[in-house]
């Protein structure tokens, strides 16, 4: 009987060690993909796009890049949600500006934004676009948008001010979202 108990304890110990190692590897990968992702070195493009949500953080980055790189058109995703107040307000107050393009994605998510951008890029004949979103969102959003258009896409992230717990939540959400994007690509043809 003690031999069986020792064997079962050993198996449980190995299982726990493997789970711990898998969690640690995922955390390292998530840190690289979502906290410190690779980003484009911004340069002039035909338009700069601000994805919906977190517009208080994203919009100033896009406006600064637009000015610094002399990008002619600012494109803003509107949502009507609390996290996008600044972007929605900009679109409401400057609706006559020809250098401001506002759109409301349908569905109201990143897949909807990718579909809408495909149409806008084709409609305006843009060859290159800079997309600004939160750093944790760069990989998933970039993958979706690149699946939808042949235009050159450069992704630039804004740094959110999140607690450690909120970052962990983003790691989990974005990991699931990225797996979904890989398993169910958007815009199967450009």
CSV table of C-alpha atoms in Angstrom, one decimal:
chain,number,residue,atom,x,y,z
A,1,UNK,CA,0.0,0.0,0.0
A,2,UNK,CA,2.8,2.6,0.8
A,3,UNK,CA,4.2,1.9,-2.7
A,4,UNK,CA,0.9,2.8,-4.4
A,5,UNK,CA,0.6,5.9,-2.3
A,6,UNK,CA,4.2,7.0,-3.2
A,7,UNK,CA,3.5,6.3,-6.8
A,8,UNK,CA,0.3,8.3,-6.8
A,9,UNK,CA,2.0,11.2,-5.0
A,10,UNK,CA,4.8,11.2,-7.6
A,11,UNK,CA,2.3,11.3,-10.4
A,12,UNK,CA,0.4,14.2,-8.8
A,13,UNK,CA,3.7,16.0,-8.2
A,14,UNK,CA,4.7,15.6,-11.8
A,15,UNK,CA,1.2,16.8,-13.0
A,16,UNK,CA,1.4,19.9,-10.7
A,17,UNK,CA,4.9,20.6,-12.0
A,18,UNK,CA,3.9,20.3,-15.6
A,19,UNK,CA,0.8,22.6,-15.0
A,20,UNK,CA,3.0,25.1,-13.3
A,21,UNK,CA,5.6,25.1,-16.1
A,22,UNK,CA,2.8,25.4,-18.7
A,23,UNK,CA,1.3,28.4,-16.9
A,24,UNK,CA,4.7,30.0,-16.5
A,25,UNK,CA,5.4,29.6,-20.3
A,26,UNK,CA,2.0,31.0,-21.1
A,27,UNK,CA,2.7,34.0,-18.9
A,28,UNK,CA,6.0,34.7,-20.5
A,29,UNK,CA,4.5,34.4,-24.0
A,30,UNK,CA,1.5,36.6,-23.0
A,31,UNK,CA,3.9,39.2,-21.7
A,32,UNK,CA,5.7,39.3,-25.0
A,33,UNK,CA,2.6,39.3,-27.1
A,34,UNK,CA,0.4,41.7,-25.1
A,35,UNK,CA,2.5,43.8,-22.7
A,36,UNK,CA,5.6,44.4,-24.8
A,37,UNK,CA,4.5,43.5,-28.4
A,38,UNK,CA,6.6,44.3,-31.5
A,39,UNK,CA,5.4,47.6,-33.0
A,40,UNK,CA,6.0,49.3,-36.3
A,41,UNK,CA,8.4,52.2,-36.4
A,42,UNK,CA,5.8,54.8,-37.5
A,43,UNK,CA,6.2,56.5,-40.8
A,44,UNK,CA,3.9,58.4,-43.2
A,45,UNK,CA,0.9,56.5,-44.5
A,46,UNK,CA,-2.3,57.4,-46.4
A,47,UNK,CA,-4.5,57.4,-43.2
A,48,UNK,CA,-4.3,56.8,-39.5
A,49,UNK,CA,-7.0,54.8,-37.8
A,50,UNK,CA,-8.1,54.8,-34.1
A,51,UNK,CA,-9.8,51.6,-33.1
A,52,UNK,CA,-12.8,52.0,-30.8
A,53,UNK,CA,-12.6,51.8,-27.0
A,54,UNK,CA,-10.1,53.4,-24.7
A,55,UNK,CA,-10.1,56.5,-26.9
A,56,UNK,CA,-8.8,58.7,-24.0
A,57,UNK,CA,-5.6,56.7,-24.3
A,58,UNK,CA,-5.6,55.9,-28.1
A,59,UNK,CA,-6.8,59.2,-29.7
A,60,UNK,CA,-3.9,61.4,-28.4
A,61,UNK,CA,-1.3,58.9,-29.8
A,62,UNK,CA,-3.1,58.9,-33.2
A,63,UNK,CA,-3.4,62.8,-33.3
A,64,UNK,CA,0.3,63.2,-32.4
A,65,UNK,CA,1.4,60.7,-35.1
A,66,UNK,CA,-0.9,62.3,-37.6
A,67,UNK,CA,0.7,65.7,-37.0
A,68,UNK,CA,4.3,64.5,-36.7
A,69,UNK,CA,4.2,62.3,-39.8
A,70,UNK,CA,1.9,64.5,-41.9
A,71,UNK,CA,-0.7,61.8,-42.3
A,72,UNK,CA,-3.6,63.4,-44.2
A,73,UNK,CA,-6.6,61.5,-42.9
A,74,UNK,CA,-7.7,60.6,-39.4
A,75,UNK,CA,-10.2,57.6,-39.2
A,76,UNK,CA,-12.1,57.1,-36.0
A,77,UNK,CA,-14.2,54.1,-35.0
A,78,UNK,CA,-17.3,55.3,-33.1
A,79,UNK,CA,-19.1,53.0,-30.6
A,80,UNK,CA,-21.4,55.1,-28.4
A,81,UNK,CA,-19.9,53.3,-25.4
A,82,UNK,CA,-18.4,54.9,-22.3
A,83,UNK,CA,-14.8,53.9,-23.2
A,84,UNK,CA,-15.0,55.8,-26.5
A,85,UNK,CA,-16.4,59.2,-25.4
A,86,UNK,CA,-13.5,61.2,-26.8
A,87,UNK,CA,-13.6,59.5,-30.2
A,88,UNK,CA,-17.3,59.8,-30.4
A,89,UNK,CA,-17.2,63.5,-29.4
A,90,UNK,CA,-14.6,64.3,-32.1
A,91,UNK,CA,-16.8,62.7,-34.7
A,92,UNK,CA,-19.9,64.5,-33.5
A,93,UNK,CA,-18.3,68.0,-33.4
A,94,UNK,CA,-16.3,67.9,-36.6
A,95,UNK,CA,-18.5,66.0,-39.0
A,96,UNK,CA,-17.8,68.4,-41.9
A,97,UNK,CA,-14.0,67.9,-41.8
A,98,UNK,CA,-12.9,66.1,-45.1
A,99,UNK,CA,-9.8,64.9,-43.3
A,100,UNK,CA,-11.8,63.1,-40.6
A,101,UNK,CA,-13.5,59.9,-41.5
A,102,UNK,CA,-15.8,58.3,-38.8
A,103,UNK,CA,-17.4,54.9,-39.0
A,104,UNK,CA,-19.4,52.7,-36.7
A,105,UNK,CA,-18.5,49.0,-37.1
A,106,UNK,CA,-21.1,46.3,-37.3
A,107,UNK,CA,-20.8,44.2,-35.3
A,108,UNK,CA,-19.4,46.5,-32.7
A,109,UNK,CA,-16.1,44.6,-32.2
A,110,UNK,CA,-12.7,44.3,-33.7
A,111,UNK,CA,-14.0,41.9,-36.4
A,112,UNK,CA,-16.5,44.6,-37.4
A,113,UNK,CA,-13.8,47.2,-37.5
A,114,UNK,CA,-11.6,45.0,-39.7
A,115,UNK,CA,-14.5,44.5,-42.1
A,116,UNK,CA,-15.3,48.3,-42.1
A,117,UNK,CA,-11.6,49.1,-42.7
A,118,UNK,CA,-11.5,46.8,-45.7
A,119,UNK,CA,-14.4,48.8,-47.2
A,120,UNK,CA,-12.9,52.2,-46.3
A,121,UNK,CA,-9.4,51.3,-47.6
A,122,UNK,CA,-10.9,50.1,-50.9
A,123,UNK,CA,-13.2,53.1,-51.2
A,124,UNK,CA,-10.4,55.6,-50.7
A,125,UNK,CA,-7.7,53.7,-52.5
A,126,UNK,CA,-5.4,53.8,-49.5
A,127,UNK,CA,-2.2,51.8,-50.0
A,128,UNK,CA,-0.9,52.1,-46.4
A,129,UNK,CA,-2.6,52.7,-43.1
A,130,UNK,CA,-1.4,53.2,-39.5
A,131,UNK,CA,-3.7,51.7,-36.9
A,132,UNK,CA,-3.6,52.8,-33.3
A,133,UNK,CA,-4.9,50.6,-30.5
A,134,UNK,CA,-3.8,49.6,-27.0
A,135,UNK,CA,-0.6,47.6,-26.9
A,136,UNK,CA,-2.4,44.5,-25.5
A,137,UNK,CA,-4.6,44.6,-28.6
A,138,UNK,CA,-2.0,45.0,-31.3
A,139,UNK,CA,-1.5,41.4,-32.2
A,140,UNK,CA,-5.1,40.4,-32.5
A,141,UNK,CA,-6.3,43.6,-34.2
A,142,UNK,CA,-3.3,43.6,-36.6
A,143,UNK,CA,-4.0,39.9,-37.5
A,144,UNK,CA,-7.7,40.6,-38.2
A,145,UNK,CA,-7.0,43.8,-40.3
A,146,UNK,CA,-4.2,42.1,-42.3
A,147,UNK,CA,-6.6,39.3,-43.1
A,148,UNK,CA,-9.0,41.8,-44.6
A,149,UNK,CA,-6.9,44.0,-46.8
A,150,UNK,CA,-3.9,44.0,-49.1
A,151,UNK,CA,-3.0,47.5,-47.9
A,152,UNK,CA,0.2,47.8,-45.9
A,153,UNK,CA,-0.8,48.0,-42.3
A,154,UNK,CA,1.5,49.3,-39.5
A,155,UNK,CA,0.3,48.8,-36.0
A,156,UNK,CA,1.1,51.3,-33.2
A,157,UNK,CA,0.2,50.8,-29.6
A,158,UNK,CA,-0.8,53.2,-26.9
A,159,UNK,CA,0.2,52.3,-23.3
A,160,UNK,CA,-2.8,51.7,-21.0
A,161,UNK,CA,-2.6,52.4,-17.3
A,162,UNK,CA,-3.7,49.0,-15.9
A,163,UNK,CA,-3.2,47.3,-12.6
A,164,UNK,CA,-1.5,43.9,-12.5
A,165,UNK,CA,-4.8,42.2,-12.1
A,166,UNK,CA,-6.2,44.1,-15.1
A,167,UNK,CA,-3.1,43.1,-17.2
A,168,UNK,CA,-3.7,39.5,-16.3
A,169,UNK,CA,-7.3,39.8,-17.4
A,170,UNK,CA,-6.2,41.3,-20.7
A,171,UNK,CA,-3.6,38.4,-21.1
A,172,UNK,CA,-6.5,35.9,-20.8
A,173,UNK,CA,-8.9,37.7,-23.0
A,174,UNK,CA,-6.4,38.5,-25.7
A,175,UNK,CA,-5.0,34.9,-25.7
A,176,UNK,CA,-8.5,33.6,-26.3
A,177,UNK,CA,-9.2,36.3,-28.9
A,178,UNK,CA,-5.9,35.5,-30.7
A,179,UNK,CA,-6.7,31.8,-30.8
A,180,UNK,CA,-10.1,32.6,-32.2
A,181,UNK,CA,-8.6,34.8,-34.9
A,182,UNK,CA,-6.2,32.1,-36.0
A,183,UNK,CA,-9.0,29.4,-36.0
A,184,UNK,CA,-11.7,31.6,-37.6
A,185,UNK,CA,-10.0,34.1,-39.9
A,186,UNK,CA,-11.9,37.2,-41.0
A,187,UNK,CA,-12.4,38.4,-44.6
A,188,UNK,CA,-11.2,35.1,-46.1
A,189,UNK,CA,-10.3,36.9,-49.3
A,190,UNK,CA,-9.1,40.4,-49.8
